Every structure is written in C-alpha cells, then in structure tokens.
Short mmCIF file of C-alpha atoms in Angstrom, two decimals:
data_model
loop_
_atom_site.label_atom_id
_atom_site.label_comp_id
_atom_site.label_asym_id
_atom_site.label_seq_id
_atom_site.Cartn_x
_atom_site.Cartn_y
_atom_site.Cartn_z
CA UNK A 25 129.16 48.19 80.30
CA UNK A 26 126.21 50.30 81.43
CA UNK A 27 126.37 54.09 81.29
CA UNK A 28 124.14 56.11 83.59
CA UNK A 29 123.27 59.61 82.53
CA UNK A 30 121.91 61.99 85.18
CA UNK A 31 120.00 65.08 84.22
CA UNK A 32 120.09 68.01 86.63
CA UNK A 33 116.68 69.09 87.82
CA UNK A 34 115.49 72.44 86.56
CA UNK A 35 115.52 75.04 89.34
CA UNK A 36 114.32 78.60 89.65
CA UNK A 37 115.85 80.86 92.26
CA UNK A 38 113.43 82.87 94.37
CA UNK A 39 113.20 86.54 93.43
CA UNK A 40 112.72 88.27 96.77
CA UNK A 41 111.97 91.56 95.01
CA UNK A 42 108.63 90.17 93.87
CA UNK A 43 107.83 87.40 96.36
CA UNK A 44 104.97 88.32 98.70
CA UNK A 45 103.82 91.45 96.88
CA UNK A 46 100.17 92.16 97.67
CA UNK A 47 100.10 89.65 100.53
CA UNK A 48 100.31 89.76 104.31
CA UNK A 49 104.00 90.34 104.98
CA UNK A 50 106.02 87.50 106.45
CA UNK A 51 108.01 89.35 109.14
CA UNK A 52 105.86 92.30 110.24
CA UNK A 53 102.53 90.55 109.69
CA UNK A 54 100.81 93.49 107.98
CA UNK A 55 98.67 93.39 104.84
CA UNK A 56 97.73 96.06 102.27
CA UNK A 57 94.93 98.31 103.55
CA UNK A 58 95.97 98.02 107.20
CA UNK A 59 98.43 100.92 107.29
CA UNK A 60 98.70 104.60 106.41
CA UNK A 61 100.93 106.11 103.74
CA UNK A 62 103.17 107.42 106.55
CA UNK A 63 104.83 105.34 109.27
CA UNK A 64 106.69 106.40 112.41
CA UNK A 65 109.50 103.98 113.19
CA UNK A 66 110.66 103.59 116.80
CA UNK A 67 113.18 100.84 117.46
CA UNK A 68 111.57 99.54 120.65
CA UNK A 69 108.10 97.93 120.38
CA UNK A 70 107.29 99.34 123.83
CA UNK A 71 107.47 102.85 122.35
CA UNK A 72 104.72 102.17 119.81
CA UNK A 73 102.07 102.61 122.57
CA UNK A 74 103.76 105.93 123.42
CA UNK A 75 102.98 107.07 119.88
CA UNK A 76 99.45 105.72 120.25
CA UNK A 77 98.90 108.12 123.18
CA UNK A 78 98.78 110.93 120.61
CA UNK A 79 96.31 109.11 118.36
CA UNK A 80 92.57 108.43 118.31
CA UNK A 81 90.72 105.35 117.02
CA UNK A 82 93.85 103.28 117.56
CA UNK A 83 94.01 99.61 116.72
CA UNK A 84 96.79 97.06 116.89
CA UNK A 85 97.41 95.71 113.42
CA UNK A 86 100.05 93.07 114.11
CA UNK A 87 102.80 92.06 116.51
CA UNK A 88 105.37 89.60 115.22
CA UNK A 89 108.93 89.33 116.51
CA UNK A 90 110.21 92.83 117.29
CA UNK A 91 107.69 94.44 114.95
CA UNK A 92 104.60 95.89 116.63
CA UNK A 93 102.29 97.88 114.35
CA UNK A 94 99.47 100.17 115.44
CA UNK A 95 97.40 102.56 113.33
CA UNK A 96 95.28 105.54 114.40
CA UNK A 97 94.40 109.14 113.59
CA UNK A 98 96.16 112.40 114.37
CA UNK A 99 94.47 115.69 113.49
CA UNK A 100 92.45 114.02 110.77
CA UNK A 101 95.37 112.13 109.25
CA UNK A 102 95.86 108.38 109.42
CA UNK A 103 99.15 107.43 111.07
CA UNK A 104 100.93 104.08 111.39
CA UNK A 105 103.64 103.23 113.91
CA UNK A 106 105.85 100.15 113.47
CA UNK A 107 108.82 99.19 115.63
CA UNK A 108 111.92 98.17 113.72
CA UNK A 109 113.84 96.41 116.47
CA UNK A 110 117.51 97.18 117.05
CA UNK A 111 119.94 97.50 114.19
CA UNK A 112 119.97 97.88 110.43
CA UNK A 113 119.01 94.31 109.40
CA UNK A 114 115.58 94.35 111.06
CA UNK A 115 115.04 98.03 110.19
CA UNK A 116 115.61 97.26 106.50
CA UNK A 117 113.10 94.41 106.65
CA UNK A 118 110.49 96.65 108.27
CA UNK A 119 110.89 99.36 105.63
CA UNK A 120 110.88 96.87 102.74
CA UNK A 121 107.68 95.20 103.93
CA UNK A 122 105.91 98.46 104.81
CA UNK A 123 106.64 99.79 101.33
CA UNK A 124 105.05 96.63 99.92
CA UNK A 125 101.80 97.37 101.75
CA UNK A 126 101.55 101.03 100.82
CA UNK A 127 103.75 103.20 103.06
CA UNK A 128 105.43 106.01 101.10
CA UNK A 129 106.97 108.10 103.92
CA UNK A 130 108.94 107.08 107.01
CA UNK A 131 110.06 109.02 110.08
CA UNK A 132 112.34 107.28 112.54
CA UNK A 133 111.73 108.38 116.13
CA UNK A 134 114.20 106.87 118.55
CA UNK A 135 117.17 107.27 120.87
CA UNK A 136 120.61 108.48 119.89
CA UNK A 137 123.80 109.40 121.71
CA UNK A 138 125.39 112.82 121.23
CA UNK A 139 128.98 113.09 120.04
CA UNK A 140 129.55 116.85 120.29
CA UNK A 141 129.79 119.20 123.27
CA UNK A 142 126.54 120.83 124.35
CA UNK A 143 124.23 117.96 123.39
CA UNK A 144 122.34 116.95 126.52
CA UNK A 145 119.97 114.07 127.33
CA UNK A 146 116.48 114.99 126.16
CA UNK A 147 117.70 117.29 123.37
CA UNK A 148 116.32 116.57 119.89
CA UNK A 149 118.55 115.35 117.05
CA UNK A 150 117.57 115.70 113.40
CA UNK A 151 119.70 113.72 110.94
CA UNK A 152 120.85 115.37 107.71
CA UNK A 153 122.60 112.19 106.59
CA UNK A 154 124.11 109.03 108.03
CA UNK A 155 127.66 107.68 107.96
CA UNK A 156 127.15 104.05 106.89
CA UNK A 157 129.10 102.10 109.52
CA UNK A 158 126.85 99.07 109.14
CA UNK A 159 126.89 95.86 107.16
CA UNK A 160 123.32 95.86 105.87
CA UNK A 161 123.56 98.77 103.45
CA UNK A 162 126.66 97.23 101.86
CA UNK A 163 124.32 94.55 100.50
CA UNK A 164 122.21 97.24 98.85
CA UNK A 165 124.69 99.74 97.44
CA UNK A 166 128.37 100.46 96.83
CA UNK A 167 130.49 102.02 99.58
CA UNK A 168 130.26 105.56 98.23
CA UNK A 169 126.46 105.58 97.97
CA UNK A 170 125.15 108.20 100.43
CA UNK A 171 122.58 107.53 103.14
CA UNK A 172 120.58 110.74 103.08
CA UNK A 173 117.04 111.56 104.24
CA UNK A 174 114.36 113.39 102.32
CA UNK A 175 115.12 117.13 102.34
CA UNK A 176 111.52 118.28 102.83
CA UNK A 177 110.84 115.95 105.74
CA UNK A 178 114.16 116.83 107.36
CA UNK A 179 113.60 120.59 107.13
CA UNK A 180 110.08 120.30 108.55
CA UNK A 181 111.23 118.06 111.40
CA UNK A 182 113.84 120.64 112.41
CA UNK A 183 111.36 123.52 112.13
CA UNK A 184 108.69 121.74 114.16
CA UNK A 185 111.20 120.58 116.77
CA UNK A 186 112.33 124.16 117.35
CA UNK A 187 108.70 125.23 117.84
CA UNK A 188 108.06 122.46 120.37
CA UNK A 189 111.20 123.18 122.41
CA UNK A 190 110.79 126.96 122.48
CA UNK A 191 110.79 128.16 126.08
CA UNK A 192 112.19 124.87 127.40
CA UNK A 193 115.71 123.81 128.36
CA UNK A 194 115.81 121.30 125.48
CA UNK A 195 117.76 122.17 122.34
CA UNK A 196 117.52 121.00 118.73
CA UNK A 197 120.65 119.81 116.89
CA UNK A 198 120.94 118.97 113.19
CA UNK A 199 123.87 117.28 111.49
CA UNK A 200 125.44 114.09 110.21
CA UNK A 201 124.67 111.02 112.28
CA UNK A 202 126.33 107.60 112.16
CA UNK A 203 124.71 104.17 112.20
CA UNK A 204 126.81 101.56 114.01
CA UNK A 205 126.18 97.82 114.18
CA UNK A 206 127.97 96.96 117.42
CA UNK A 207 126.79 98.95 120.45
CA UNK A 208 129.44 97.74 122.90
CA UNK A 209 132.25 97.86 120.32
CA UNK A 210 132.19 101.68 120.25
CA UNK A 211 135.57 102.38 121.81
CA UNK A 212 136.79 105.74 123.14
CA UNK A 213 139.03 105.90 120.07
CA UNK A 214 136.08 105.43 117.72
CA UNK A 215 134.02 108.00 119.61
CA UNK A 216 136.90 110.50 119.39
CA UNK A 217 137.24 109.86 115.65
CA UNK A 218 133.55 110.55 115.10
CA UNK A 219 133.74 113.68 117.21
CA UNK A 220 136.68 115.00 115.22
CA UNK A 221 134.77 114.38 111.98
CA UNK A 222 131.98 116.56 113.32
CA UNK A 223 129.47 113.72 113.49
CA UNK A 224 126.58 114.88 115.67
CA UNK A 225 125.21 111.62 117.04
CA UNK A 226 125.27 107.84 116.83
CA UNK A 227 122.41 105.34 116.57
CA UNK A 228 121.80 102.00 114.86
CA UNK A 229 119.08 102.17 112.17
CA UNK A 230 119.04 105.37 110.09
CA UNK A 231 121.49 104.38 107.36
CA UNK A 232 119.39 101.36 106.38
CA UNK A 233 116.15 103.32 106.52
CA UNK A 234 117.58 106.10 104.34
CA UNK A 235 119.21 103.80 101.78
CA UNK A 236 116.27 101.42 101.40
CA UNK A 237 113.84 104.34 101.15
CA UNK A 238 115.91 105.94 98.37
CA UNK A 239 116.19 102.69 96.43
CA UNK A 240 112.45 102.02 96.73
CA UNK A 241 111.46 105.55 95.70
CA UNK A 242 109.92 106.63 99.00
CA UNK A 243 110.72 109.34 101.57
CA UNK A 244 112.41 109.06 104.97
CA UNK A 245 113.66 111.22 107.83
CA UNK A 246 114.79 110.88 111.44
CA UNK A 247 114.35 112.78 114.68
CA UNK A 248 115.69 111.28 117.90
CA UNK A 249 115.84 112.08 121.57
CA UNK A 250 119.33 112.31 123.02
CA UNK A 251 119.95 109.36 125.33
CA UNK A 252 123.47 110.27 126.46
CA UNK A 253 126.62 112.07 125.34
CA UNK A 254 129.49 109.72 124.65
CA UNK A 255 131.95 112.55 124.11
CA UNK A 256 131.50 114.11 127.57
CA UNK A 257 131.11 110.80 129.41
CA UNK A 258 127.32 110.79 129.95
CA UNK A 259 126.40 107.13 129.45
CA UNK A 260 123.04 105.38 129.46
CA UNK A 261 123.90 104.32 132.98
CA UNK A 262 124.03 107.92 134.23
CA UNK A 263 120.38 108.22 135.31
CA UNK A 264 119.13 110.09 132.24
CA UNK A 265 115.92 108.14 131.57
CA UNK A 266 113.45 110.89 132.53
CA UNK A 267 115.07 113.44 130.22
CA UNK A 268 115.23 110.82 127.47
CA UNK A 269 111.50 110.08 127.81
CA UNK A 270 110.63 113.78 127.60
CA UNK A 271 112.67 113.93 124.41
CA UNK A 272 110.87 110.88 123.01
CA UNK A 273 107.49 112.54 123.48
CA UNK A 274 108.67 115.75 121.81
CA UNK A 275 110.23 113.82 118.92
CA UNK A 276 107.00 111.88 118.41
CA UNK A 277 104.95 115.07 118.38
CA UNK A 278 107.37 116.68 115.93
CA UNK A 279 107.09 113.67 113.63
CA UNK A 280 103.29 113.67 113.81
CA UNK A 281 103.08 117.40 113.11
CA UNK A 282 105.45 116.96 110.17
CA UNK A 283 103.26 114.19 108.76
CA UNK A 284 100.20 116.45 108.97
CA UNK A 285 101.86 119.61 107.64
CA UNK A 286 103.43 117.83 104.67
CA UNK A 287 100.34 115.64 104.10
CA UNK A 288 102.50 112.54 104.01
#
C-alpha cells in the first residue's frame, strides 16, 4: 500500500497597507512628487478643469478611471485637484492613494442636496460631521466611530464662504450631513427621517473621506454647492443647474482660499 503525503504550499497574504508605497498608484495613476500637500476633491472628473480655471501653471498629472488629477498654483501655493468618482468606495481609494504620495489635507468640493427649509440651490453647505449611512466605512471602523472633519479646516471654510457670499442671494449653511450609498433608494420616508434629525444635507462621499483621513492621520473638510432641496420638493430635475454651477465656483474659491490661509 502506497501512502501519498501532500504538503501545503507556503503562502503569504498581501498586506495592502504597505503594498505600493512610494510607487505610482494603481488606481489614480499618480506618483510621489506629482501632487501638492493639499488636494481638492470633486466627485465628477469634469469639475477638475473648473478648479483649474482658478490656477496657473496647470498640468494634467493623470487620468485613470474616474480619477482625473491636475496640479497648479493658486496665490503662490501649489494645489492638486483629484476627482473621486461617485460614492464612498472610490472616494476612499482616492484618499488612500493620495496620502501615499504626499497629500496631508483634503477638501471635498461637490454637490449636495438640502434637507432643511431655507436651503436653496446654489447655497453653500459646510459639513461639521457625517452620518455614516454607507457600507465602506464599516470596513474601516466600528459603527459608533464618528465621521468628523478637521475643526480648523471646517471653521475656515465657513468663514471664507460667508465672505464670498456677502452681498449675494446665496447663503451659507453648516451642520451634520449624511453620506448615502444608494441615490435612488432615498425614499420620502428616509428624507423625512433625516429632516427630523436635523441633518442639513445629503451627499455620497464625505463619510469615507473623513474616516479615512482620521485613520491615516491627515486633515479633511467639505464644502458643497446645494444641488436641490429634497425636503421642499426641489429635485435635480427642477432646472437648477445654473444656480448649482455658481455654487460650485464659490465652493472652489472658498476651498482654495482656505488652503492658502491655513498653509495646507
């Protein structure tokens, strides 16, 4: 009788926390030395050129998948803009890989829907924290772990936003935002619940940006333009694009001024 003995091959699981450090990043395509210490994060890659309109000596660093990265100068300070794509999974990847190549401060500039009365399309929304209604951050931290932005960045964003909207019809709102995963699953019941909790606005990326930034020891904040108001029935299909774009430009300028004033 013949006995066959099989020996299991030795394996080593990949440690993603260390893989790719110091190299050109797999998803966003950026390498160390190609970015600033501060990055503005729009969701849509088509809004990265809108940020570039404020910059000089602009160059495109990389464009892979939903991640377009451009770097330039604003008032003597180097600025990077990278699009995150929609949702927390791709936003987390963008932040992780930008941290690996030297970014230490992040400011999300995007679109968000109001959930309280008096928030109109084009108004500016500064997040003081995010309700984690997403799946991505659950992979990073326990349920009770808060998704909060950097206090200094948040305060300066609000201050600068008020300066930029002075004398205009646009208003600045600060409060708790919520990050949802499923855009079309936001029912009237869910919207009413958020409203009753006093949640100011809803978007899709901030919770991941805040949590990942905290865990990686870097800073993050968010200022958005109001796209609609789900509480009073103003949807994205209500012809609000011009007001939304005006808000985008103001939010970008507020983020850039914050980066300069805080020397991020």
